[in-house]
Coordinates of C-alpha atoms in Angstrom, one line a residue:
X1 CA 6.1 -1.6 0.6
X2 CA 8.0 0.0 3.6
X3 CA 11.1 -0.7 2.9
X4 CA 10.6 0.7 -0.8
X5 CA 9.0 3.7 0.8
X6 CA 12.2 3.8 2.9
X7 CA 14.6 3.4 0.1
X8 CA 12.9 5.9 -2.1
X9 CA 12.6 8.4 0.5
X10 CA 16.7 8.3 1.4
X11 CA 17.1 9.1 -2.1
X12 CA 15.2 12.0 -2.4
X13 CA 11.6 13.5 -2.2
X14 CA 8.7 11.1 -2.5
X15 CA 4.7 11.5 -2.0
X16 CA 2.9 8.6 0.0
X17 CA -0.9 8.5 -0.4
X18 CA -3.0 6.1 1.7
X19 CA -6.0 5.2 2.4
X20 CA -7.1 6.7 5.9
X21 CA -10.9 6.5 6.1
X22 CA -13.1 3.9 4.1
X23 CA -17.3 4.2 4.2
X24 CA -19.4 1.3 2.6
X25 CA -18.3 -1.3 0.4
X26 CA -14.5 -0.4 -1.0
X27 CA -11.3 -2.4 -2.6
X28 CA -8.9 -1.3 -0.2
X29 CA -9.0 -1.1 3.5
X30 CA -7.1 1.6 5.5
X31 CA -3.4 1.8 5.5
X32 CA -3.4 0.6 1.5
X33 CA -0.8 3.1 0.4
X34 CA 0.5 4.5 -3.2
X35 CA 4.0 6.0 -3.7
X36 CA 4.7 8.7 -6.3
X37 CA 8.3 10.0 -7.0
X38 CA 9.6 12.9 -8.6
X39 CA 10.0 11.7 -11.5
X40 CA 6.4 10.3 -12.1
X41 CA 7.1 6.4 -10.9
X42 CA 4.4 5.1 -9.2
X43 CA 4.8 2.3 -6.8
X44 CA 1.3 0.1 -5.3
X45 CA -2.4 0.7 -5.4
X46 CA -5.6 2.2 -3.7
X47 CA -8.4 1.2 -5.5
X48 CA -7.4 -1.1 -8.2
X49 CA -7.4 1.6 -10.6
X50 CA -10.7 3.7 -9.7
X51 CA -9.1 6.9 -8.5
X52 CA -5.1 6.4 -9.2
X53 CA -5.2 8.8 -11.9
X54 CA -6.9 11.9 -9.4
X55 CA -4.1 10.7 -6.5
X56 CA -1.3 10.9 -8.9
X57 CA -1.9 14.3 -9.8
X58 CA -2.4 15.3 -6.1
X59 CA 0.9 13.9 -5.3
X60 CA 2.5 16.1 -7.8
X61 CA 1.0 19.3 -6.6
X62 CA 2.1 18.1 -2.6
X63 CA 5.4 17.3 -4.2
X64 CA 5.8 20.9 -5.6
X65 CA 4.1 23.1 -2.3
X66 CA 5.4 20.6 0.3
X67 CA 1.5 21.0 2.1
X68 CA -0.6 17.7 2.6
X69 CA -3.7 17.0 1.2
X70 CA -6.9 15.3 1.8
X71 CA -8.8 13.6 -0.7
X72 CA -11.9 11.7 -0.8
X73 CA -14.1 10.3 -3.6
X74 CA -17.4 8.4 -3.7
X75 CA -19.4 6.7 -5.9
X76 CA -19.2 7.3 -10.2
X77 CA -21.3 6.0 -12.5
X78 CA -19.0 3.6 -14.3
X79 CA -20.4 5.3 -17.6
X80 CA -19.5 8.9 -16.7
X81 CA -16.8 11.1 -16.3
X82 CA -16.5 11.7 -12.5
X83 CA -13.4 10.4 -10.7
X84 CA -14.9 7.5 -8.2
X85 CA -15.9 4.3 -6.9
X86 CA -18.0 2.6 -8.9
X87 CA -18.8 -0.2 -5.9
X88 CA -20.9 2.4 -4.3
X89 CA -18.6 3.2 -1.5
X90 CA -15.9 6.3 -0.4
X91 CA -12.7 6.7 0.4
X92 CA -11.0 9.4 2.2
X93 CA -6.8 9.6 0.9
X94 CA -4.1 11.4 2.6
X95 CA -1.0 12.6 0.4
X96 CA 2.4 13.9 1.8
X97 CA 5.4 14.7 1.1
X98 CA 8.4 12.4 2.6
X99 CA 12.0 12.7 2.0
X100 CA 15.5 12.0 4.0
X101 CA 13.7 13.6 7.2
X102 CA 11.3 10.5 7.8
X103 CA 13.8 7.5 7.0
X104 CA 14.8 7.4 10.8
X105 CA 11.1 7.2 11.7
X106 CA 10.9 5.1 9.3
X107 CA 13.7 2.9 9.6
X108 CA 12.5 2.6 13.5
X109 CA 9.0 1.2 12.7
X110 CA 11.1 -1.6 10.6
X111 CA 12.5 -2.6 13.8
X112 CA 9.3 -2.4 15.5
X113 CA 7.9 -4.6 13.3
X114 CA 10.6 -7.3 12.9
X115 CA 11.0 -7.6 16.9
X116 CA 6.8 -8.8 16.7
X117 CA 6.3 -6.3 18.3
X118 CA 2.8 -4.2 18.1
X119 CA 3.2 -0.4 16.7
X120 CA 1.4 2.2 15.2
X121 CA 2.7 5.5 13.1
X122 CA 0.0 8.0 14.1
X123 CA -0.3 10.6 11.2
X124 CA -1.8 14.6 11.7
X125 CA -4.0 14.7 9.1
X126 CA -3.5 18.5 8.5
X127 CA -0.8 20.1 6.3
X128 CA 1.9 19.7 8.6
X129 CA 1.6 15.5 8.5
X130 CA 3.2 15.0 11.9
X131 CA 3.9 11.7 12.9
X132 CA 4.2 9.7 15.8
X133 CA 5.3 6.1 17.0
X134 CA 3.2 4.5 18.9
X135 CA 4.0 1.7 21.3
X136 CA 1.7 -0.1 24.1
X137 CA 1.8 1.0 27.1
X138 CA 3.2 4.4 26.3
X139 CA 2.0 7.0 29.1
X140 CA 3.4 9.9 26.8
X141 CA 0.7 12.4 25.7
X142 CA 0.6 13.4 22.4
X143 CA -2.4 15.9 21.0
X144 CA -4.6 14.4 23.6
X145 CA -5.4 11.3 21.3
X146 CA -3.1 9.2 22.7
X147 CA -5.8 7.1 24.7
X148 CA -7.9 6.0 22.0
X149 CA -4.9 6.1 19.4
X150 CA -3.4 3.7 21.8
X151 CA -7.0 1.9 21.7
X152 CA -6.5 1.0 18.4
X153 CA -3.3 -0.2 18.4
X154 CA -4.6 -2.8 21.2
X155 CA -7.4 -4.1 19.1
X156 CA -5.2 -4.6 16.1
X157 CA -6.9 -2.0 14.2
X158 CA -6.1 0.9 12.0
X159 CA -8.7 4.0 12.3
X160 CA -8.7 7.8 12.4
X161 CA -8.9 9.4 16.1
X162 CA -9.7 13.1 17.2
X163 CA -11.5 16.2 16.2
X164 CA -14.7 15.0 18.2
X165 CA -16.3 17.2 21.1
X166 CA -13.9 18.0 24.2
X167 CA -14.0 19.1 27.2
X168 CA -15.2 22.9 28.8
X169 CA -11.8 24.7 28.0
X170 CA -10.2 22.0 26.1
X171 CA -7.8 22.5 23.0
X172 CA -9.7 21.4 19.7
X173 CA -8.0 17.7 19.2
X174 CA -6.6 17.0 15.7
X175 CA -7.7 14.7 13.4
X176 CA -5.2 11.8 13.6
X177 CA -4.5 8.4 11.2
X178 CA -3.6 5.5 13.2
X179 CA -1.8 3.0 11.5
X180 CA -1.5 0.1 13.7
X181 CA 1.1 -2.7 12.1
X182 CA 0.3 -6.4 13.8
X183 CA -2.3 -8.7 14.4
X184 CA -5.7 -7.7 15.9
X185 CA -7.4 -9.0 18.7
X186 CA -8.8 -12.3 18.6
X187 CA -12.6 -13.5 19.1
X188 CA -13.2 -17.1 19.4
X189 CA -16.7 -18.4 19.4
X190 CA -17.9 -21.5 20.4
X191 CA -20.9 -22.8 18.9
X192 CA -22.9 -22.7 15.8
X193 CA -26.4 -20.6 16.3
X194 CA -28.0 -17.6 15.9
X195 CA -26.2 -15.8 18.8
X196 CA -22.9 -17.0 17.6
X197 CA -23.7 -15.3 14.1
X198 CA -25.1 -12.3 15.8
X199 CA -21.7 -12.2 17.9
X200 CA -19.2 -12.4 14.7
X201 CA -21.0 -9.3 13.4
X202 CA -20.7 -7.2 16.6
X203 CA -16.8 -8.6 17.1
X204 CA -15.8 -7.8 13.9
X205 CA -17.5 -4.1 14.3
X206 CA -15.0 -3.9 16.8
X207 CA -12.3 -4.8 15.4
X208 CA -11.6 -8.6 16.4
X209 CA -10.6 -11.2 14.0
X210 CA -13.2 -13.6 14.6
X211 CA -12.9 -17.0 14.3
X212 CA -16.4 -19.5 14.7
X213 CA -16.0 -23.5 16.0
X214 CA -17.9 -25.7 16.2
X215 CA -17.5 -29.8 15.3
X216 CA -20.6 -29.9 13.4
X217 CA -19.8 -30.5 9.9
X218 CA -23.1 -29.5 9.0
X219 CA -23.7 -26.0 10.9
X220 CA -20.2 -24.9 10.8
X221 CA -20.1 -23.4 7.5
X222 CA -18.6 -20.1 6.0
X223 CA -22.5 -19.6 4.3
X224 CA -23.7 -19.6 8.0
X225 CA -21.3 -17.0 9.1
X226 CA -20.2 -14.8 6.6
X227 CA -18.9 -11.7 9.0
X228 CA -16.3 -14.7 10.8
X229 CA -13.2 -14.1 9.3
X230 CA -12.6 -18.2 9.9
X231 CA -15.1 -20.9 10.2
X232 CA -13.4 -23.9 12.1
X233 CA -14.9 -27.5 11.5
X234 CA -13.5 -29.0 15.0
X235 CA -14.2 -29.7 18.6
X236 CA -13.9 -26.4 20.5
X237 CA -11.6 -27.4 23.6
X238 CA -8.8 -28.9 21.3
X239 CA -9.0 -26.4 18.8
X240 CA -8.0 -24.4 21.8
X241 CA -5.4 -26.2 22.6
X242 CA -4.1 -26.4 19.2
X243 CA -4.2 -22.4 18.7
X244 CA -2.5 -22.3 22.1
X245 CA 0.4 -24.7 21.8
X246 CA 0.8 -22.8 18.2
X247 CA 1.7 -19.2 20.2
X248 CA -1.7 -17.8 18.4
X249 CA -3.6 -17.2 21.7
X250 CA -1.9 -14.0 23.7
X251 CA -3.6 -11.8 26.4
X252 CA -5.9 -9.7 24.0
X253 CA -8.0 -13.0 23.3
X254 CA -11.1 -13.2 23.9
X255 CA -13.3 -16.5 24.2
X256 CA -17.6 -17.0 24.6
X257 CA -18.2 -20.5 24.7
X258 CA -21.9 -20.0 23.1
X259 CA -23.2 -23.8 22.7
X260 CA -25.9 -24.6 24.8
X261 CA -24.7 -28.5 25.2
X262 CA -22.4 -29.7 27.9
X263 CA -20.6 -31.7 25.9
X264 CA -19.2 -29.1 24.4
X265 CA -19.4 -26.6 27.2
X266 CA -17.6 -28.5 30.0
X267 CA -14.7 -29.3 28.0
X268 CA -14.4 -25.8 26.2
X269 CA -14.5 -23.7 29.2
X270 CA -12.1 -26.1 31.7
X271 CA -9.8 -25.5 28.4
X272 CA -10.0 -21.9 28.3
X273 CA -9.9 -21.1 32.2
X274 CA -6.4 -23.0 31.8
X275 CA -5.1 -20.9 29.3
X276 CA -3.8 -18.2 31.5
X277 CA -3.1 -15.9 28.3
X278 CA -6.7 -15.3 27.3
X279 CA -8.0 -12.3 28.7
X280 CA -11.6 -12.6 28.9
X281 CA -14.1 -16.3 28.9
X282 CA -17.4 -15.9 28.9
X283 CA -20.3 -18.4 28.9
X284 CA -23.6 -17.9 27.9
X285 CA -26.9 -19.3 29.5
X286 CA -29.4 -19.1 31.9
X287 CA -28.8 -18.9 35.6
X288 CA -29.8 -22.7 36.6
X289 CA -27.2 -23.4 33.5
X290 CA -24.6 -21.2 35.1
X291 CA -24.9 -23.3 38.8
X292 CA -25.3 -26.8 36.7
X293 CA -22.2 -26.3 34.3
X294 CA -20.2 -24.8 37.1
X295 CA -20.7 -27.7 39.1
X296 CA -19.8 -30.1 36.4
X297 CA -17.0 -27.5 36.1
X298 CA -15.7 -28.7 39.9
X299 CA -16.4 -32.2 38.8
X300 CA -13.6 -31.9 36.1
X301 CA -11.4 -30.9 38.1
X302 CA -11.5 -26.5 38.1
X303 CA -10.0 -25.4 40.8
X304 CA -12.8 -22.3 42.4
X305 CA -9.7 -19.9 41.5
X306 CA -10.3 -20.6 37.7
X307 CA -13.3 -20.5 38.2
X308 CA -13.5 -16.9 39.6
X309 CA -12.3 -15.7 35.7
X310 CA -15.3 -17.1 34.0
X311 CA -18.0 -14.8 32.4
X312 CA -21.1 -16.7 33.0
X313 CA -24.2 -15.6 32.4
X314 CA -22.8 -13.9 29.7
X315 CA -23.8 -10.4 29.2
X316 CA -24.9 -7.1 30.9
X317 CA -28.5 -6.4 32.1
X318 CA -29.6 -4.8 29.1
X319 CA -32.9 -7.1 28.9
X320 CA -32.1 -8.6 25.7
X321 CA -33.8 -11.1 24.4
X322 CA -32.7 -11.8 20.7
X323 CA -29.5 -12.7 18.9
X324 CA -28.4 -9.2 17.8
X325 CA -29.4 -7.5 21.2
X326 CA -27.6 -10.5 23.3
X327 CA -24.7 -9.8 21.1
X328 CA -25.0 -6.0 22.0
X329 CA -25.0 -6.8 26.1
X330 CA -21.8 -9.2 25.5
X331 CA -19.8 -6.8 23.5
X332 CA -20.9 -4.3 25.9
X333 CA -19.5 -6.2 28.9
X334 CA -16.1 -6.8 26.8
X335 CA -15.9 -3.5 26.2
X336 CA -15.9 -2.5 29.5
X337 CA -13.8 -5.6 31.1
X338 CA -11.2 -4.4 28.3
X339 CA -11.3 -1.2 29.3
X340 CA -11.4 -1.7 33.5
X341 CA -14.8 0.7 33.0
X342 CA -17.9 0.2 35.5
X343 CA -20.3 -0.3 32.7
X344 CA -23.0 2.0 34.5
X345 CA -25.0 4.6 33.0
X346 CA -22.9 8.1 32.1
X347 CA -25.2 10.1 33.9
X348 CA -24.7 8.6 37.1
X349 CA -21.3 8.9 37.3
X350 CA -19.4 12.0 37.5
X351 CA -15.7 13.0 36.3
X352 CA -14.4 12.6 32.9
X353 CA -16.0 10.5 30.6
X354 CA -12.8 9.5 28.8
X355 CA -10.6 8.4 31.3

């Protein structure tokens, strides 16, 4: 649809509507988008047909006053009048007006995208619309939500940033869209348990595309692990291998080798510490498991400087003792391994909280 949106916009004044925000269960996700010309054309979908009809008619009036607008709708009652969703969820849509102005902006995220590389259009969601491109590794400050803007655009996700508490003194920070276009961060699971299901629920909160393997036929099922976007029937270490050699592993990845059987530990984890790429392996277990695997590690043949990048035990002391609260103390300790952060308590730290 961009490069519609592009040639539409050079030829005169267009509205783009698109999904920004999404609560419960919806048909689109964020960045869907809708385009509505002048002359009453209407180009894609947000809902499959739900709420069209109420977007269409905002994207004349932003067409005539040249203001955004926010709209969101909720749940109808299939039987009655009101403009919804009838799957029980919301939707929050932003409409603006785009003409000749935004095709260089435009034409530049095209480029963007076509190179491979990662980028994100960062969109005020106020009156004035005023966007941004978005690039990793930027150090350029824009509204102050340029940290967790560029946050996003490292986990592969699309999200709205800002207008949450600041600093004593601060300026009010804007609400802002983040449209991120590439892949998202990777979470590759190793096992087939309780934890590992636990863990594809937490990692796809956050905004990893999970992926659960494990080479038992009978355990490694998409019924097992409904939140993993992929379910993988194969042996963990060549799968690696495979994902590797196929340029689908890259420095965002993240890998927890979750089996409990040294079969499939060993093997898994000498694979992954060789994989220079990935960015964070982790292994769960208890301590005696840690000191036996690591020495069957050696065994194999890991040299002690591999060795120093694995995770193992996996987790921060958070006491946890089932599946979803073990998932809880790994994400935790990805999060803040991600992120460079101590992972101590707030309150005894000082300084800004958002770095």
């Amino acid at each position: 649809m961009l490069e519609q949106l592009i040639t539409l916009a050079g030829q005169g004044a267009v509205a783009l509507a698109r999904v920004v925000d999404t609560t419960g269960p919806g048909p689109r996700e964020p960045g869907a988008a809708m385009i509505v010309t002048g002359s009453g054309d209407v180009f894609g979908s947000l809902s499959g047909g739900c709420v069209e009809a109420a977007v269409v008619e905002s994207a004349r009036q932003v067409l005539a006053t040249g203001h955004a607008v926010t709209d969101r709708f909720g749940y109808a009652d299939g039987d009655g009048m009101a403009v919804g969703l009838t799957c029980g969820g919301e939707i929050e849509v932003f409409v603006e007006k785009l003409g000749p102005d935004q095709v260089p902006v435009l034409s530049a995220l095209r480029e963007r995208i076509a190179s491979g590389s990662p980028v994100a259009l960062a969109t005020r969601l106020d009156t004035t619309a005023e966007w941004k491109l978005l690039e990793g590794g930027s150090k350029e400050i824009w509204h102050d939500v340029d940290r967790d803007a560029l946050a996003l655009l490292a986990a592969g996700r699309s999200g709205v940033v800002g207008a949450d508490e600041c600093e004593v003194d601060a300026s009010p920070r804007p609400r802002v869209f983040v449209q991120v276009f590439g892949a998202p961060a990777r979470m590759i699971l190793a096992g087939a348990n309780d934890f590992v299901r636990a863990l594809s629920r937490t990692g796809r909160q956050l905004g990893y595309r999970v992926t659960v393997v494990d080479a038992r036929e009978t355990f490694a099922t998409s019924a097992r692990f409904p939140s993993a976007h992929e379910v993988v029937v194969d042996w963990p270490h060549r799968y690696l291998r495979t994902e590797h050699a196929a340029g689908r592993i890259d420095g965002r990845t993240v890998v927890c080798v979750l089996t409990h059987d040294t079969k499939f530990d060993v093997p898994t984890i000498a694979t992954a510490l060789d994989i220079d790429e990935i960015a964070f392996v982790g292994a769960l277990g208890s301590r005696r498991t840690h000191a036996e695997r690591t020495e069957r590690l050696r065994a194999a043949g890991v040299a002690e400087s591999k060795l120093a990048r694995l995770k193992s035990p996996l987790g921060l002391d958070l006491n946890a003792r089932t599946p979803d609260e073990t998932a809880i103390s790994i994400a935790a300790q990805i999060l803040a391994d991600r992120g460079n952060a101590s992972a101590r308590p707030l309150d005894r730290l000082n300084g800004p909280i958002h770095r």
